[in-house]
Coordinates of C-alpha atoms in Angstrom, one line a residue:
L1 CA 44.9 -26.1 39.3
T2 CA 41.9 -26.7 41.6
V3 CA 40.9 -24.5 44.5
S4 CA 38.1 -25.5 46.7
G5 CA 37.9 -22.3 48.7
V6 CA 38.1 -18.6 48.0
S7 CA 40.9 -17.3 45.8
D8 CA 42.7 -13.9 45.8
L9 CA 44.5 -13.7 42.5
G10 CA 47.3 -11.2 42.9
A11 CA 49.2 -12.7 39.9
N12 CA 48.6 -14.4 36.6
V13 CA 48.0 -18.1 36.4
N14 CA 49.2 -20.3 33.5
T15 CA 48.4 -24.0 33.2
S16 CA 48.4 -26.5 30.4
G17 CA 45.1 -28.0 31.7
I18 CA 42.1 -26.8 33.5
Q19 CA 41.7 -24.3 36.3
T20 CA 38.8 -24.6 38.7
Y21 CA 38.0 -22.0 41.4
T22 CA 35.1 -23.3 43.5
G23 CA 34.9 -20.4 45.9
A24 CA 34.7 -16.7 45.3
V25 CA 37.5 -15.1 43.3
T26 CA 39.0 -11.7 43.9
L27 CA 41.4 -9.9 41.5
S28 CA 44.0 -7.8 43.2
G29 CA 47.2 -6.0 42.5
G30 CA 46.4 -5.3 38.8
D31 CA 45.0 -6.8 35.7
R32 CA 45.0 -10.6 35.6
T33 CA 45.4 -13.2 32.8
L34 CA 44.3 -16.8 33.4
T35 CA 45.6 -19.3 30.7
G36 CA 44.5 -22.9 30.5
S37 CA 42.3 -25.3 28.6
T38 CA 39.2 -24.4 30.6
I39 CA 38.9 -21.8 33.4
T40 CA 35.9 -22.5 35.7
T41 CA 34.7 -20.1 38.4
N42 CA 31.9 -21.6 40.4
G43 CA 31.3 -18.6 42.5
T44 CA 31.4 -14.8 42.3
I45 CA 34.3 -12.8 40.8
V46 CA 35.1 -9.4 42.3
G47 CA 37.4 -7.5 40.0
G48 CA 38.5 -4.6 42.2
G49 CA 38.6 -2.4 39.1
N50 CA 41.1 -4.8 37.4
S51 CA 40.7 -6.4 34.0
L52 CA 40.4 -10.2 33.5
T53 CA 41.7 -11.9 30.4
I54 CA 41.0 -15.6 29.9
T55 CA 43.1 -17.4 27.3
G56 CA 41.2 -20.6 26.7
N57 CA 37.6 -21.6 27.4
A58 CA 35.7 -20.2 30.3
V59 CA 32.8 -21.4 32.6
F60 CA 31.4 -18.6 34.7
G61 CA 29.4 -19.5 37.8
D62 CA 27.3 -22.5 38.7
G63 CA 24.0 -20.8 39.7
T64 CA 21.8 -17.8 39.3
A65 CA 23.1 -16.2 42.5
D66 CA 26.6 -15.9 41.1
T67 CA 27.8 -12.6 39.7
I68 CA 30.9 -11.0 38.2
T69 CA 31.3 -7.4 39.4
G70 CA 34.0 -4.7 39.6
V71 CA 35.9 -5.9 36.5
N72 CA 37.3 -3.3 34.1
I73 CA 37.7 -5.2 30.8
L74 CA 36.6 -8.9 30.4
S75 CA 37.9 -11.0 27.6
V76 CA 37.6 -14.7 26.8
S77 CA 39.5 -16.1 23.8
G78 CA 37.6 -19.5 23.5
N79 CA 34.2 -21.0 24.3
T80 CA 32.2 -19.4 27.1
T81 CA 29.5 -20.9 29.3
I82 CA 27.6 -18.4 31.4
H83 CA 25.8 -19.5 34.5
T84 CA 26.0 -16.2 36.4
N85 CA 23.1 -13.9 37.0
T86 CA 25.0 -10.8 36.0
I87 CA 28.3 -9.8 34.5
T88 CA 29.1 -6.1 35.1
T89 CA 32.2 -4.3 33.8
T90 CA 33.2 -0.7 33.4
G91 CA 35.0 -1.5 30.1
T92 CA 34.4 -3.8 27.2
Q93 CA 33.4 -7.5 27.2
T94 CA 34.6 -9.8 24.5
Y95 CA 33.6 -13.5 24.1
G96 CA 35.4 -15.7 21.6
D97 CA 37.8 -14.9 18.8
N98 CA 36.4 -17.2 16.0
A99 CA 32.8 -16.4 14.9
T100 CA 32.2 -19.8 13.3
S101 CA 33.8 -22.2 15.8
D102 CA 33.7 -20.6 19.3
T103 CA 30.5 -20.8 21.3
I104 CA 28.8 -18.7 24.0
T105 CA 26.3 -20.8 25.9
L106 CA 23.8 -19.3 28.2
G107 CA 23.2 -21.7 31.1
N108 CA 20.5 -19.5 32.5
G109 CA 19.0 -16.1 31.9
T110 CA 21.8 -13.5 32.3
T111 CA 22.4 -9.8 32.2
L112 CA 25.6 -8.3 30.8
T113 CA 26.3 -4.7 31.6
T114 CA 29.1 -2.2 30.7
T115 CA 29.6 1.5 31.3
N116 CA 29.2 2.9 27.8
S117 CA 31.5 0.2 26.5
Q118 CA 31.1 -2.5 23.8
I119 CA 30.1 -6.1 24.2
T120 CA 31.3 -8.3 21.4
F121 CA 30.3 -11.9 20.7
N122 CA 32.9 -13.5 18.3
G123 CA 31.2 -16.8 18.4
I124 CA 27.9 -18.7 18.2
V125 CA 25.4 -17.8 20.9
N126 CA 23.0 -20.5 22.2
S127 CA 21.0 -21.5 25.2
E128 CA 22.2 -24.6 27.1
G129 CA 20.4 -27.9 26.2
L130 CA 16.7 -27.5 25.7
E131 CA 16.5 -24.3 27.7
T132 CA 15.2 -20.9 26.4
N133 CA 17.4 -18.4 28.3
N134 CA 17.0 -14.7 28.1
L135 CA 20.0 -12.4 27.3
T136 CA 19.9 -8.8 28.5
L137 CA 22.6 -6.5 27.4
S138 CA 23.2 -3.0 28.6
V139 CA 25.9 -0.9 27.1
G140 CA 24.8 2.7 27.5
T141 CA 26.0 4.8 24.6
S142 CA 28.0 1.9 23.1
E143 CA 26.9 -1.1 21.1
V144 CA 26.5 -4.9 21.1
E145 CA 28.2 -6.7 18.3
F146 CA 27.2 -10.2 17.2
N147 CA 29.7 -11.7 14.8
G148 CA 28.4 -15.3 15.1
A149 CA 25.0 -16.8 14.7
V150 CA 22.6 -16.3 17.5
G151 CA 20.3 -19.2 18.4
G152 CA 21.7 -21.3 15.6
S153 CA 21.3 -24.6 17.3
R154 CA 19.6 -23.8 20.6
T155 CA 16.8 -21.2 21.1
L156 CA 17.4 -18.1 23.0
G157 CA 14.7 -16.4 25.0
S158 CA 14.2 -12.6 24.8
I159 CA 17.2 -10.6 23.7
A160 CA 17.0 -7.1 25.2
I161 CA 19.6 -4.5 24.3
T162 CA 19.9 -1.1 26.0
G163 CA 22.2 0.6 23.6
A164 CA 23.0 0.0 19.9
L165 CA 23.1 -3.2 17.9
D166 CA 25.7 -4.1 15.3
L167 CA 24.5 -7.4 13.8
N168 CA 26.9 -9.2 11.5
A169 CA 25.5 -12.7 11.8
A170 CA 21.9 -13.9 11.8
I171 CA 19.7 -14.2 14.8
T172 CA 18.0 -17.4 13.7
N173 CA 16.0 -18.4 16.7
A174 CA 15.0 -16.2 19.7
S175 CA 11.8 -15.4 21.5
S176 CA 12.1 -11.7 20.9
L177 CA 14.5 -8.8 20.2
T178 CA 14.4 -5.3 21.5
V179 CA 17.0 -2.6 20.8
S180 CA 16.8 0.8 22.5
G181 CA 19.5 2.5 20.3
V182 CA 20.4 2.4 16.7
S183 CA 20.7 -0.9 14.8
D184 CA 23.0 -1.9 11.9
L185 CA 21.3 -5.0 10.5
G186 CA 24.1 -6.8 8.6
A187 CA 22.2 -10.1 8.9
N188 CA 18.7 -11.5 9.1
V189 CA 16.6 -11.8 12.3
T190 CA 14.1 -14.5 13.1
T191 CA 12.1 -14.5 16.4
S192 CA 8.9 -16.2 17.6
G193 CA 7.8 -13.0 19.3
I194 CA 8.2 -9.2 18.7
Q195 CA 11.0 -7.3 17.2
T196 CA 11.4 -3.6 18.3
Y197 CA 14.0 -1.3 16.9
T198 CA 13.6 2.0 18.8
G199 CA 16.5 3.9 17.2
A200 CA 17.5 4.4 13.6
V201 CA 18.0 1.2 11.5
T202 CA 20.6 0.7 8.7
L203 CA 20.4 -2.3 6.4
S204 CA 24.0 -3.3 5.5
G205 CA 25.8 -6.1 3.8
G206 CA 22.9 -7.3 1.6
N207 CA 19.2 -7.5 1.5
R208 CA 17.5 -8.2 4.8
T209 CA 14.7 -10.5 6.0
L210 CA 13.1 -10.0 9.4
T211 CA 10.6 -12.8 10.5
T212 CA 8.3 -13.3 13.5
T213 CA 5.6 -15.8 14.3
D214 CA 2.5 -13.7 14.3
S215 CA 4.2 -11.0 16.2
Q216 CA 4.8 -7.3 15.6
I217 CA 7.9 -5.7 14.1
T218 CA 8.2 -2.0 15.2
F219 CA 10.6 0.6 13.8
G220 CA 10.7 3.6 16.1
G221 CA 13.2 5.5 14.1
T222 CA 14.4 6.0 10.5
V223 CA 15.2 3.0 8.2
N224 CA 17.8 3.4 5.5
S225 CA 20.2 1.4 3.4
E226 CA 23.9 1.7 4.0
A227 CA 25.6 4.4 2.0
G228 CA 25.9 3.8 -1.7
Q229 CA 23.6 0.7 -1.7
T230 CA 19.9 -0.1 -2.2
R231 CA 18.9 -2.9 0.2
A232 CA 15.7 -4.8 0.0
L233 CA 13.7 -5.4 3.2
T234 CA 11.4 -8.4 3.6
L235 CA 9.2 -8.5 6.7
S236 CA 7.2 -11.5 7.6
V237 CA 4.9 -11.2 10.6
G238 CA 2.0 -13.6 9.9
S239 CA -1.2 -12.4 11.4
S240 CA 0.5 -9.4 13.0
E241 CA 1.7 -6.0 11.6
V242 CA 4.8 -4.0 10.8
E243 CA 4.8 -0.5 12.2
F244 CA 7.0 2.3 10.8
N245 CA 7.3 5.3 13.1
G246 CA 10.3 6.9 11.4
V247 CA 10.9 7.9 7.8
V248 CA 11.9 5.1 5.5
G249 CA 14.6 5.8 2.8
G250 CA 14.9 9.4 3.8
S251 CA 18.8 9.4 3.6
V252 CA 19.6 6.3 1.5
G253 CA 16.8 4.6 -0.4
L254 CA 15.7 1.0 0.1
G255 CA 15.1 -1.7 -2.5
A256 CA 11.8 -3.7 -2.5
I257 CA 9.9 -3.6 0.8
A258 CA 7.8 -6.8 1.0
I259 CA 5.5 -7.3 4.0
T260 CA 3.8 -10.6 4.6
G261 CA 1.3 -9.3 7.2
A262 CA -0.2 -5.9 7.9
L263 CA 1.3 -2.4 7.6
D264 CA 0.8 0.4 10.1
L265 CA 2.6 3.4 8.5
N266 CA 3.1 6.4 10.7
A267 CA 6.0 8.0 8.8
A268 CA 6.7 8.4 5.1
I269 CA 8.3 5.9 2.9
T270 CA 10.2 8.5 0.8
N271 CA 12.5 6.3 -1.3
A272 CA 12.1 2.6 -2.1
S273 CA 12.1 0.4 -5.2
S274 CA 8.6 -1.0 -4.4
L275 CA 6.2 -1.8 -1.6
S276 CA 3.9 -4.8 -1.3
V277 CA 1.6 -5.6 1.7
S278 CA -0.2 -9.0 1.9
T279 CA -2.9 -8.0 4.3
T280 CA -4.3 -4.7 5.7
S281 CA -2.6 -1.3 5.5
D282 CA -3.1 1.8 7.6
L283 CA -1.6 4.6 5.6
G284 CA -0.8 7.4 8.0
A285 CA 1.9 8.9 5.8
D286 CA 3.0 9.3 2.1
V287 CA 4.6 6.5 0.1
T288 CA 7.1 7.1 -2.7
T289 CA 8.5 4.2 -4.8
S290 CA 10.2 4.0 -8.1
G291 CA 8.4 0.8 -8.8
T292 CA 5.0 -0.7 -8.0
Q293 CA 2.9 -0.4 -4.8
T294 CA 0.6 -3.4 -4.1
Y295 CA -1.9 -3.3 -1.2
T296 CA -3.6 -6.7 -1.2
G297 CA -5.7 -6.3 1.9
A298 CA -8.1 -3.6 3.0
V299 CA -6.6 -0.1 3.2
V300 CA -7.6 2.7 5.7
L301 CA -6.3 6.3 5.4
S302 CA -5.5 7.9 8.8
I303 CA -4.2 11.1 7.1
N304 CA -4.4 12.5 3.6
P305 CA -1.6 10.4 2.0
V306 CA 0.1 11.1 -1.3
L307 CA 1.2 8.0 -3.3
T308 CA 3.9 8.3 -5.9
T309 CA 5.6 5.9 -8.3
T310 CA 7.8 6.5 -11.3
S311 CA 5.4 5.6 -14.1
N312 CA 4.4 2.4 -12.3
T313 CA 1.3 0.7 -11.0
I314 CA -0.4 1.1 -7.7
T315 CA -2.9 -1.7 -6.9
F316 CA -5.6 -1.9 -4.3
S317 CA -7.0 -5.4 -4.3
S318 CA -9.5 -4.8 -1.5
T319 CA -11.5 -1.9 0.0
V320 CA -10.2 1.6 0.7
N321 CA -11.7 3.7 3.4
A322 CA -11.0 6.6 5.8
V323 CA -10.0 5.3 9.2
D324 CA -13.0 7.1 10.9
A325 CA -15.8 9.5 10.0
T326 CA -13.5 12.3 9.0
D327 CA -13.1 12.3 5.2
R328 CA -9.5 11.6 4.1
D329 CA -8.0 12.7 0.8
L330 CA -6.0 10.4 -1.4
T331 CA -3.6 11.9 -4.0
F332 CA -1.7 10.1 -6.8
A333 CA 1.2 12.4 -7.4
T334 CA 2.9 13.6 -10.7
G335 CA 4.8 10.7 -12.3
T336 CA 2.6 7.9 -11.1
G337 CA 1.5 5.5 -13.8
T338 CA -1.8 3.7 -13.1
A339 CA -3.8 3.1 -10.0
T340 CA -6.3 0.2 -9.8
F341 CA -9.0 -0.2 -7.3
T342 CA -10.6 -3.7 -7.2
G343 CA -12.7 -3.2 -4.1
A344 CA -15.1 -0.6 -3.0
V345 CA -13.8 2.9 -2.1
G346 CA -15.2 4.9 0.8
T347 CA -18.3 2.8 1.4
T348 CA -17.6 2.3 5.1
N349 CA -16.0 5.8 5.8
N350 CA -16.1 8.3 3.0
L351 CA -13.1 9.7 1.3
G352 CA -12.7 13.4 0.6
T353 CA -10.9 14.2 -2.6
I354 CA -9.2 11.6 -4.8
T355 CA -6.7 13.5 -6.9
N356 CA -5.3 12.2 -10.2
A357 CA -2.5 14.8 -10.4
S358 CA -0.9 14.4 -13.7
G359 CA -2.0 12.2 -16.6
Q360 CA -2.3 9.0 -14.7
Q361 CA -5.1 6.4 -15.2
L362 CA -7.2 5.5 -12.2
T363 CA -9.3 2.3 -12.6
F364 CA -12.3 1.6 -10.4
S365 CA -14.0 -1.8 -10.4
D366 CA -16.5 -1.2 -7.6
A367 CA -18.4 1.6 -5.9
V368 CA -16.8 4.9 -5.1
T369 CA -17.9 7.1 -2.2
A370 CA -15.9 10.3 -2.1
T371 CA -16.7 14.0 -2.2
T372 CA -14.7 14.7 -5.3
I373 CA -12.5 13.0 -7.9
A374 CA -10.1 15.7 -9.2
N375 CA -9.0 14.3 -12.5
N376 CA -6.0 15.3 -14.6
G377 CA -5.8 12.1 -16.6
I378 CA -8.0 9.0 -17.3
L379 CA -10.7 7.6 -15.0
L380 CA -11.9 4.1 -16.0
F381 CA -15.0 2.6 -14.4
N382 CA -15.1 -1.0 -15.4
A383 CA -17.4 -3.0 -13.0
T384 CA -19.3 -5.9 -14.4
S385 CA -22.3 -5.3 -12.2
N386 CA -24.3 -2.2 -11.1
K387 CA -22.1 0.2 -9.1
T388 CA -22.5 3.8 -7.8
V389 CA -19.9 6.6 -7.9
S390 CA -21.1 9.4 -5.6
S391 CA -18.3 11.9 -6.4
N392 CA -18.3 15.1 -8.3
I393 CA -15.7 14.8 -11.0
T394 CA -13.6 17.8 -11.9
K395 CA -11.0 18.3 -14.6
T396 CA -7.6 19.8 -15.0
G397 CA -5.9 19.6 -18.4
T398 CA -6.7 16.9 -20.8
T399 CA -9.0 14.4 -19.2
T400 CA -11.0 11.3 -20.1
I401 CA -13.7 9.3 -18.3
Q402 CA -14.3 5.8 -19.5
V403 CA -17.2 3.5 -18.6
I404 CA -16.4 0.0 -19.9
N405 CA -17.7 -3.5 -19.0
S406 CA -14.6 -5.5 -18.1
A407 CA -16.3 -8.8 -19.3
N408 CA -18.1 -9.8 -22.5
G409 CA -21.9 -9.5 -22.5
A410 CA -24.5 -7.0 -21.3
P411 CA -22.9 -4.4 -19.0
G412 CA -23.7 -3.4 -15.4
I413 CA -24.8 0.2 -14.9
I414 CA -22.4 2.7 -13.5
T415 CA -24.4 5.4 -11.7
L416 CA -22.5 8.7 -11.5
S417 CA -24.3 10.7 -8.9
G418 CA -22.2 13.9 -8.9
N419 CA -21.7 16.7 -11.3
I420 CA -19.1 15.9 -14.0
T421 CA -16.7 17.9 -16.1
A422 CA -14.2 16.2 -18.4
G423 CA -12.5 16.5 -21.7
T424 CA -13.9 13.3 -23.2
I425 CA -16.4 10.7 -21.9
T426 CA -16.4 7.3 -23.5
I427 CA -19.0 4.6 -22.8
G428 CA -18.0 1.2 -24.2
T429 CA -15.3 0.3 -26.6
T430 CA -15.2 -1.6 -29.9
E431 CA -14.5 -4.7 -27.9
K432 CA -16.8 -4.4 -24.8
S433 CA -19.9 -2.5 -24.0
G434 CA -20.6 0.0 -21.2
S435 CA -23.6 1.6 -19.5
A436 CA -23.7 4.8 -17.5
L437 CA -26.4 6.8 -15.7
F438 CA -25.4 10.4 -15.1
N439 CA -27.6 11.9 -12.3
G440 CA -25.5 15.1 -12.0
T441 CA -24.8 17.7 -14.6
V442 CA -22.4 16.9 -17.4
T443 CA -20.6 20.1 -18.6
G444 CA -17.4 21.3 -20.1
V445 CA -17.1 18.1 -22.2
N446 CA -15.6 18.1 -25.7
I447 CA -17.1 14.8 -26.9
I448 CA -19.1 12.0 -25.5
N449 CA -18.6 8.7 -27.4
V450 CA -21.0 5.9 -26.9
V451 CA -19.6 2.7 -28.5
G452 CA -21.3 -0.7 -28.8
G453 CA -19.2 -3.9 -28.3
D454 CA -18.0 -6.4 -30.8
A455 CA -20.9 -8.9 -30.3
S456 CA -24.6 -8.9 -30.6
G457 CA -26.2 -7.9 -27.3
E458 CA -23.1 -5.8 -26.2
N459 CA -25.1 -2.6 -26.3
S460 CA -23.8 0.6 -24.8
L461 CA -25.9 3.3 -23.2
G462 CA -25.5 6.8 -21.8
N463 CA -28.5 7.9 -19.7
F464 CA -28.5 11.6 -18.8
A465 CA -30.9 12.6 -16.0
N466 CA -29.6 16.2 -15.7
T467 CA -28.3 19.1 -17.8
V468 CA -25.9 18.2 -20.5
W469 CA -23.6 20.9 -21.9
V470 CA -21.0 19.4 -24.3
T471 CA -19.6 20.0 -27.8
G472 CA -21.0 16.8 -29.2
I473 CA -22.2 13.2 -28.7
S474 CA -21.2 10.4 -31.1
L475 CA -23.1 7.1 -31.4
D476 CA -21.1 4.2 -32.7
N477 CA -23.0 0.9 -33.0
N478 CA -20.1 -1.3 -33.9
T479 CA -21.7 -4.9 -33.6
G480 CA -23.9 -3.9 -30.7
T481 CA -26.0 -0.7 -30.4
A482 CA -25.1 2.7 -29.1
S483 CA -27.9 4.6 -27.4
V484 CA -28.4 7.8 -25.3
I485 CA -31.4 8.5 -23.1
F486 CA -32.3 11.9 -21.8
S487 CA -34.4 11.0 -18.7
G488 CA -34.4 14.2 -16.8
T489 CA -37.2 16.7 -16.5
D490 CA -37.0 20.4 -17.4
K491 CA -33.3 20.0 -18.4
T492 CA -31.1 21.7 -21.0
I493 CA -29.2 19.7 -23.5
V494 CA -26.4 21.4 -25.5
G495 CA -24.3 19.5 -28.0
T496 CA -24.7 18.0 -31.4
I497 CA -25.7 14.4 -31.6
N498 CA -24.6 12.3 -34.6
G499 CA -24.0 8.7 -35.5
A500 CA -20.4 7.7 -36.1
G501 CA -21.8 6.6 -39.5
A502 CA -25.1 7.0 -41.2
G503 CA -28.0 5.3 -39.4
E504 CA -26.0 4.5 -36.2
G505 CA -27.4 5.0 -32.7
I506 CA -30.7 5.5 -30.9
I507 CA -31.7 8.7 -29.1
T508 CA -34.5 8.5 -26.6
V509 CA -36.1 11.4 -24.7
S510 CA -38.0 9.9 -21.8
G511 CA -38.2 13.0 -19.5
A512 CA -40.6 15.8 -19.9
N513 CA -40.0 19.4 -21.0
N514 CA -36.4 19.0 -22.0
T515 CA -34.9 21.6 -24.4
F516 CA -32.2 20.7 -27.1
Y517 CA -30.1 23.7 -28.3
S518 CA -27.9 21.9 -30.9
T519 CA -28.5 20.0 -34.1
I520 CA -29.2 16.3 -34.3
G521 CA -27.9 14.3 -37.3
N522 CA -26.3 17.2 -39.1
S523 CA -23.4 15.0 -40.2
N524 CA -24.7 11.4 -39.7
R525 CA -28.4 11.0 -38.8
P526 CA -29.0 8.4 -36.1
A527 CA -31.1 5.3 -36.7
Q528 CA -33.9 6.4 -34.5
L529 CA -35.2 9.3 -32.4
I530 CA -37.8 8.3 -29.7
I531 CA -39.7 11.0 -28.0
N532 CA -41.7 9.9 -24.9
G533 CA -41.7 13.3 -23.1
A534 CA -42.6 16.8 -24.4
T535 CA -39.5 18.1 -26.0
T536 CA -38.4 21.4 -27.5
F537 CA -35.7 21.4 -30.3
N538 CA -34.1 24.8 -31.0
A539 CA -32.0 23.5 -33.9
D540 CA -32.4 21.2 -36.9
V541 CA -33.2 17.5 -36.3
Q542 CA -32.3 14.9 -38.9
T543 CA -33.0 11.2 -38.2
A544 CA -33.6 8.0 -40.1
S545 CA -36.7 7.3 -38.0
I546 CA -38.8 9.0 -35.4
T547 CA -41.2 7.6 -32.9
T548 CA -43.2 10.1 -30.8
T549 CA -45.7 9.7 -27.9
A550 CA -45.3 13.3 -26.8
A551 CA -45.3 16.7 -28.4
I552 CA -42.3 18.1 -30.2
S553 CA -42.1 21.9 -30.6
N554 CA -40.0 24.8 -31.9
G555 CA -37.7 22.9 -34.2
T556 CA -36.5 24.7 -37.2
I557 CA -36.3 21.7 -39.6
L558 CA -37.4 18.1 -39.0
D559 CA -36.0 15.7 -41.6
V560 CA -36.9 12.0 -41.3
S561 CA -35.6 9.6 -44.0
G562 CA -37.2 6.4 -42.8
A563 CA -40.4 4.9 -41.4
S564 CA -41.8 6.8 -38.4
S565 CA -44.6 6.6 -35.9
I566 CA -46.0 9.9 -34.8
G567 CA -48.2 9.8 -31.7
A568 CA -48.2 13.5 -30.7
D569 CA -48.0 17.0 -32.2
I570 CA -44.9 18.2 -34.0
T571 CA -44.5 21.9 -34.5
T572 CA -41.6 23.4 -36.4
S573 CA -40.7 26.9 -37.7
G574 CA -39.3 25.4 -40.8
T575 CA -39.9 22.4 -43.0
Q576 CA -40.9 18.9 -42.0
N577 CA -39.6 16.4 -44.5
V578 CA -40.7 12.7 -44.0
T579 CA -39.7 10.5 -46.9
A580 CA -41.0 7.2 -45.8
L581 CA -44.1 5.6 -44.4
V582 CA -45.5 7.5 -41.5
M583 CA -48.0 6.0 -39.0
V584 CA -50.2 8.8 -37.7
P585 CA -53.2 8.3 -35.3
P586 CA -56.4 9.7 -36.9
A587 CA -56.8 12.3 -34.2
L588 CA -53.6 14.0 -35.2
I589 CA -54.1 14.1 -39.0
A590 CA -55.9 17.4 -38.9
T591 CA -53.0 19.1 -37.0
L592 CA -50.2 18.1 -39.3

């Protein structure tokens, strides 16, 4: 059937071959069914409120001025080519009935509109030829359902959906995708440009991968797996970013979230297996995962986030800073395993309080600028070069501070500028040395262990420039040498000092007018005591050797078992016992 003029279809038409309507078509008298091999309408269609069913293939319009309006329900069983500018129905629109063999071809950019009714594509959706045609879909409170691949062989332009999306086949090649309502992502999405999911997103049918070419993916609402499942989400945006503005995993947890690109987190990730980000991260919300969290690029904190894992590792491979001049807190919640900072922390914009909530280990390999580190576990400072930690360090429960060189050889100096309380402080291990300068007070400590490394030259040092109030200090040479220096002036030192074994460790007092209130060498005398500043001992001192260039006073007993060099006055209330060669300047002989 071929009609060169206008057609008023007041009845159904059934042909074994093609039907071609060159002029405008009007549907009258009721719903109409056109059956044939291919039904072609080269002009407009006015539905008059009637439905149109095409059994066979369909070609709508031959130019962008053509439209389909006033149709109730529109249905095509076979392939569809759309050359119209708009197709508007009050009811549903259905294209194709075989998702793998039927095709929907866009001959130009087109807009499909319903009144709160579904649009279904049961076929493969492509642009025509080498064109890149836009597809705009408006369904109100209803949804758009794709059951066949989109852009599988021919690229689409922008896909813009006003309404919901039910995606059951991949969008493999489109310029962009925007969805104003909820999205059920039952397939992967690849676009060259942006992807924007304004409403809630559900991951269904399997793990999901969303990909752009250096363009942003934005989630305006919540993101969850389908009920009873844990779906992974892989996001690849190149040089752009992924933005979460709704809670992730709040109702049904996600699997691994892997981002190739940057992260802009404005709502919490409450339940995911893991999180990895290949470039920068702006943490504007809390993150909770059962597995690891890996932040490869620089991290900024735009709120005071809490990071939680289930006995797993959190890794920061670059710097961590507050987003602006306002200090931001960073908390590692109960249950988290270890957190490792490879880059500097707070050196651009200070952090407030870094909280180690419950028995975790925090490892810092670079400088730390924060007001406080609230420790309830282990703090490890393991830089290989000189670094500064500005924070006060407080303790809750059983706590440890370790300063260990992460490489063999002489250590860099970790300068701890704030006041420190801890259960145990360890400088060096039996395998590697360590060196720490404490510029603040050190109080409330049970034991300070200074341990030399396992090779000659791996010497460990604790340098205390302020008040020290501890239970004890132990010096363990191992293969290297363990030393302490008290370099402050007018400071108080409380705590016994002993070698781990007889003759281990060196004690140096370089500051002036320091007072020691506890015994030295009462269990294992150190190898050497060096006094270069006037010093008062209010308890017994036992050492294998003593070298003085400044006065010692008020000690009860001084017991030296080895060779000594005395270059200043020594005054004690008890005995002075020196059992080996003593070198004394002539001017002092009369005073001893």
